[in-house]
Short mmCIF file of C-alpha atoms in Angstrom, two decimals:
data_model
loop_
_atom_site.label_atom_id
_atom_site.label_comp_id
_atom_site.label_asym_id
_atom_site.label_seq_id
_atom_site.Cartn_x
_atom_site.Cartn_y
_atom_site.Cartn_z
CA MET A 30 79.86 -18.46 -72.66
CA PRO A 31 82.29 -21.06 -72.42
CA LEU A 32 83.10 -22.15 -68.77
CA LYS A 33 86.54 -22.73 -67.01
CA GLN A 34 87.61 -26.40 -67.14
CA GLU A 35 86.65 -27.07 -63.52
CA LEU A 36 83.23 -25.93 -64.12
CA VAL A 37 83.04 -27.89 -67.40
CA ALA A 38 83.66 -31.09 -65.50
CA ALA A 39 81.32 -30.29 -62.73
CA CYS A 40 78.22 -29.42 -65.02
CA THR A 41 76.67 -32.54 -66.33
CA GLY A 42 73.00 -31.66 -66.67
CA HIS A 43 71.42 -31.16 -70.15
CA TRP A 44 69.68 -28.12 -71.51
CA LYS A 45 65.82 -28.77 -72.02
CA THR A 46 66.23 -27.35 -75.48
CA GLU A 47 69.43 -26.77 -77.43
CA MET A 48 70.20 -23.14 -78.62
CA PHE A 49 69.51 -24.18 -82.36
CA GLN A 50 66.08 -25.33 -81.58
CA ALA A 51 65.40 -22.44 -79.08
CA PRO A 52 63.69 -19.94 -81.78
CA CYS A 53 61.10 -22.86 -82.39
CA GLU A 54 60.42 -23.51 -78.91
CA ALA A 55 60.20 -20.08 -77.69
CA PRO A 56 59.78 -17.59 -80.53
CA ALA A 57 58.49 -14.80 -78.46
CA SER A 58 61.46 -14.96 -76.23
CA CYS A 59 63.83 -15.34 -79.15
CA LEU A 60 62.45 -12.17 -80.71
CA TYR A 61 62.40 -10.28 -77.19
CA GLY A 62 66.12 -11.05 -76.87
CA CYS A 63 66.98 -10.30 -80.48
CA CYS A 64 65.30 -6.87 -80.54
CA CYS A 65 65.67 -5.68 -76.98
CA ILE A 66 68.55 -7.32 -75.36
CA CYS A 67 68.96 -4.79 -72.64
CA CYS A 68 65.54 -5.11 -71.23
CA ALA A 69 65.39 -8.79 -71.80
CA SER A 70 68.75 -9.43 -69.94
CA TYR A 71 67.50 -7.07 -67.04
CA GLN A 72 64.15 -9.31 -66.73
CA GLN A 73 65.97 -12.44 -67.00
CA ARG A 74 68.56 -11.55 -64.24
CA THR A 75 65.89 -10.36 -61.83
CA GLU A 76 64.09 -13.62 -62.27
CA LEU A 77 67.29 -15.57 -61.66
CA LEU A 78 68.14 -13.47 -58.55
CA ASP A 79 64.54 -14.10 -57.18
CA ILE A 80 64.98 -17.82 -57.80
CA THR A 81 68.26 -18.35 -56.15
CA GLY A 82 67.96 -15.67 -53.47
CA GLU A 83 71.40 -14.35 -53.96
CA PRO A 84 72.49 -10.64 -53.92
CA TYR A 85 73.21 -8.90 -57.09
CA VAL A 86 76.96 -9.19 -58.21
CA CYS A 87 78.37 -7.25 -61.42
CA CYS A 88 78.01 -9.63 -64.37
CA ALA A 89 77.10 -12.48 -61.92
CA GLY A 90 80.74 -12.52 -60.76
CA LEU A 91 82.52 -13.17 -64.34
CA CYS A 92 84.56 -10.10 -63.55
CA PRO A 93 85.47 -10.46 -60.03
CA CYS A 94 87.79 -7.39 -59.78
CA GLY A 95 87.57 -5.20 -56.79
CA PRO A 96 84.13 -4.08 -56.12
CA LEU A 97 82.91 -5.94 -59.30
CA GLY A 98 83.18 -9.17 -57.22
CA GLU A 99 81.29 -7.77 -54.23
CA PRO A 100 77.37 -7.69 -53.69
CA GLN A 101 76.03 -4.27 -54.84
CA ASP A 102 72.56 -2.72 -54.90
CA ARG A 103 70.33 -4.30 -57.42
CA ALA A 104 69.84 -0.99 -59.20
CA CYS A 105 73.19 -1.29 -60.58
CA LEU A 106 71.79 -3.96 -62.95
CA PHE A 107 70.53 -1.15 -64.95
CA LEU A 108 74.04 0.24 -65.74
CA GLU A 109 75.30 -3.45 -66.41
CA VAL A 110 72.63 -4.22 -69.09
CA CYS A 111 73.00 -0.83 -70.85
CA CYS A 112 76.63 -0.54 -70.82
CA CYS A 113 77.66 -4.20 -71.43
CA PRO A 114 74.49 -5.90 -72.96
CA GLY A 115 76.44 -8.80 -74.40
CA LEU A 116 78.37 -9.52 -71.14
CA ALA A 117 75.03 -9.18 -69.08
CA LEU A 118 73.49 -11.90 -71.36
CA SER A 119 76.55 -14.12 -70.78
CA ALA A 120 76.46 -13.75 -67.25
CA ASN A 121 72.87 -14.92 -67.28
CA ARG A 122 74.08 -18.00 -69.02
CA PHE A 123 76.78 -18.41 -66.47
CA MET A 124 74.13 -18.32 -63.83
CA VAL A 125 71.69 -20.82 -65.32
CA GLN A 126 74.60 -23.13 -65.91
CA THR A 127 76.25 -23.19 -62.71
CA ARG A 128 73.19 -22.80 -60.52
CA PHE A 129 70.99 -25.27 -62.29
CA ASP A 130 73.70 -27.53 -63.73
CA LYS A 131 73.58 -27.16 -67.58
CA GLU A 132 76.61 -28.30 -69.43
CA ASN A 133 77.81 -26.64 -72.79
CA THR A 134 76.99 -28.63 -75.83
CA ALA A 135 79.41 -28.51 -78.70
CA CYS A 136 76.81 -27.01 -80.93
CA ASP A 137 76.21 -23.99 -78.45
CA ASP A 138 79.92 -23.54 -78.09
CA CYS A 139 80.53 -23.52 -82.03
CA ILE A 140 77.61 -21.04 -82.38
CA ILE A 141 78.82 -18.56 -79.66
CA THR A 142 82.54 -18.97 -80.35
CA GLY A 143 82.06 -18.80 -84.23
CA THR A 144 79.97 -15.56 -83.73
CA CYS A 145 82.71 -13.93 -81.50
CA ILE A 146 85.48 -14.82 -84.01
CA PHE A 147 83.69 -13.42 -86.89
CA VAL A 148 83.15 -10.05 -85.26
CA CYS A 149 86.57 -9.87 -83.78
CA ALA A 150 87.89 -10.48 -87.22
CA LEU A 151 85.99 -7.79 -88.81
CA ASP A 152 87.03 -5.30 -86.13
CA ILE A 153 90.89 -6.31 -86.66
CA ALA A 154 90.45 -6.05 -90.28
CA ARG A 155 89.10 -2.64 -90.09
CA CYS A 156 92.42 -1.54 -88.69
CA PHE A 157 93.96 -2.20 -92.17
CA ILE A 158 91.33 -2.16 -94.88
CA ASP A 159 87.92 -0.51 -95.56
CA ILE A 160 85.08 -3.09 -94.54
CA PRO A 161 82.02 -3.33 -96.97
CA ARG A 162 78.89 -2.10 -95.14
CA GLU A 163 77.20 -5.40 -96.12
CA LEU A 164 79.77 -7.38 -93.82
CA ASP A 165 79.00 -5.04 -90.98
CA PHE A 166 75.22 -5.68 -91.60
CA ILE A 167 75.83 -9.55 -91.46
CA ALA A 168 77.76 -9.13 -88.39
CA ASP A 169 75.12 -7.34 -86.59
CA CYS A 170 72.33 -9.74 -87.91
CA LEU A 171 74.30 -12.78 -86.65
CA VAL A 172 75.12 -11.08 -83.00
CA MET A 173 71.40 -10.38 -82.71
CA SER A 174 70.18 -13.76 -83.81
CA VAL A 175 72.73 -15.46 -81.41
CA GLN A 176 71.63 -13.38 -78.55
CA GLY A 177 67.97 -14.21 -79.14
CA CYS A 178 68.69 -17.81 -79.23
CA MET A 179 70.69 -17.69 -76.15
CA HIS A 180 67.97 -15.68 -74.23
CA ALA A 181 65.36 -18.06 -75.51
CA GLN A 182 67.15 -21.11 -74.47
CA GLN A 183 67.92 -19.72 -71.08
CA GLN A 184 64.34 -18.62 -70.42
CA ILE A 185 63.03 -22.04 -71.33
CA GLU A 186 65.22 -23.28 -68.53
CA ILE A 187 64.14 -20.47 -65.91
CA ASP A 188 60.45 -21.21 -66.72
CA GLU A 189 60.83 -24.99 -66.15
CA ILE A 190 62.70 -24.39 -62.82
CA LYS A 191 59.86 -21.86 -61.59
CA LYS A 192 57.46 -24.65 -62.74
CA ASN A 193 59.03 -27.54 -60.80
CA GLY A 194 61.15 -25.93 -58.24
CA TRP A 195 64.74 -25.97 -57.44
CA SER A 196 66.51 -27.83 -54.81
CA GLY A 197 69.85 -25.93 -54.79
CA MET A 198 73.23 -26.01 -56.41
CA ASN A 199 75.10 -29.29 -57.26
CA PRO A 200 77.78 -29.66 -54.54
CA MET A 201 80.45 -30.42 -57.27
CA ILE A 202 79.95 -27.07 -59.13
CA LEU A 203 79.72 -25.05 -55.87
CA GLN A 204 83.28 -26.47 -55.02
CA SER A 205 84.45 -25.37 -58.44
CA MET A 206 83.27 -21.87 -58.01
CA PRO A 207 85.70 -18.93 -57.10
CA PRO A 208 86.28 -18.68 -53.21
CA SER A 209 84.68 -15.37 -53.27
CA GLN A 210 81.29 -16.56 -54.57
CA GLN A 211 81.57 -19.69 -52.25
CA HIS A 212 81.63 -17.36 -49.49
CA MET A 213 78.82 -15.12 -50.75
CA PHE A 214 76.78 -18.44 -51.29
CA GLN A 215 77.47 -19.48 -47.83
CA LYS A 216 76.27 -16.10 -46.59
CA VAL A 217 72.76 -16.50 -48.14
CA GLY A 218 72.45 -20.19 -47.29
CA MET A 219 73.14 -21.59 -50.86
CA ASN A 220 74.93 -24.76 -49.63
CA GLY A 221 75.21 -27.27 -52.37
CA GLY A 222 72.54 -30.08 -52.13
CA HIS A 223 70.22 -28.47 -49.81
CA PRO A 224 66.92 -26.85 -50.43
CA HIS A 225 67.34 -23.15 -50.97
CA PRO A 226 65.05 -20.40 -49.74
CA ALA A 227 63.89 -19.35 -53.31
CA MET A 228 62.39 -22.77 -54.13
CA MET A 229 59.46 -21.91 -56.51
CA GLY A 230 56.68 -24.02 -58.09
CA ALA A 231 54.40 -26.27 -56.43
CA PRO A 232 55.89 -26.60 -53.11
CA GLN A 233 55.06 -22.94 -52.45
CA GLN A 234 51.38 -23.85 -52.27
CA GLN A 235 51.84 -25.37 -48.81
CA MET A 236 53.48 -22.21 -47.28
CA HIS A 237 50.33 -20.33 -46.83
CA MET A 238 48.82 -19.66 -43.39
CA GLY A 239 46.46 -22.42 -42.35
CA GLY A 240 47.82 -24.93 -44.91
CA PRO A 241 49.08 -28.48 -43.93
CA PRO A 242 52.14 -28.95 -41.83
CA GLN A 243 55.48 -27.97 -43.86
CA PRO A 244 57.37 -31.24 -44.82
CA ALA A 245 61.15 -31.43 -44.17
CA GLY A 246 63.10 -29.36 -46.60
CA VAL A 247 60.35 -26.82 -47.33
CA PRO A 248 61.84 -23.25 -46.71
CA ILE A 249 60.08 -20.98 -43.90
CA GLN A 250 58.78 -17.60 -45.02
CA VAL A 251 59.88 -14.62 -43.19
CA GLN A 252 59.62 -10.84 -43.68
CA CYS A 253 62.55 -8.71 -43.96
CA GLY A 254 62.92 -6.17 -41.22
CA GLY A 255 64.33 -3.55 -43.59
CA CYS A 256 62.59 -3.64 -46.98
CA ARG A 257 59.53 -5.66 -45.67
CA GLN A 258 59.88 -8.11 -48.59
CA VAL A 259 59.08 -11.82 -47.97
CA PHE A 260 61.55 -14.70 -48.60
CA GLY A 261 62.30 -18.09 -47.46
CA VAL A 262 64.82 -19.52 -45.02
CA PRO A 263 65.77 -23.19 -44.73
CA GLN A 264 65.24 -23.14 -40.80
CA ARG A 265 64.85 -21.09 -37.88
CA GLY A 266 67.66 -20.02 -35.36
CA MET A 267 70.05 -18.38 -37.88
CA ALA A 268 71.07 -15.06 -39.31
CA VAL A 269 69.97 -14.67 -42.98
CA MET A 270 70.79 -11.88 -45.57
CA CYS A 271 67.69 -10.65 -47.28
CA PRO A 272 68.14 -11.30 -51.06
CA PHE A 273 66.46 -7.90 -51.89
CA CYS A 274 68.15 -5.32 -49.79
CA GLN A 275 71.15 -7.43 -47.98
CA THR A 276 69.68 -6.58 -44.42
CA VAL A 277 70.73 -9.19 -41.86
CA ASN A 278 67.79 -10.71 -40.34
CA ASN A 279 67.66 -12.99 -37.39
CA VAL A 280 65.23 -15.73 -37.71
#
């Protein structure tokens, strides 16, 4: 979805694949997002939360009104993807763009905005005239196609991050985020420009017992005292919130 002007200026990275090319690069992901957007958005958000290590927030903080802007149980994600599948997909895109520094392209904005305008125009016209069913079918096909393209483009980026690892948010993007989200990121140790507990990919091979000494910047693996899940922390001597159950652990 289109970002606020402050975030637009902060995001300077490029997508690995443009939305228009995503169906050719990842046809399976595109078909998955097109035909089953609820399941696709749920699985994708779960991957994003596991990578970043942050707690679940409704719609990734796009609607920070009251409890919707506060960390909640991850089970609430079921309600989000079923009740607001389009917003859930946009929230996934918001996370990919802000956490991994991906700027909107003019082509992507045109595709998303054009689809929204077409659907809204039909809904407004419906209040005054009878809309042919063929136009409704065209709108449904257009929405499903764009959803599949968005999901595929985002999944390509997620797979790339899981393969190569992630070193944390861009400090400029972090400073452009709403204060409530900045505070949440500080709680879980997501300081811009520093390695994050959820680094994935090749560096994890050195975290096993008996392996070579950990180089500087590689997170330390700990087990949560509440849910017993294993996650990483940047260093010892600090209190860290578990990204799975939000239990505070002293490391």
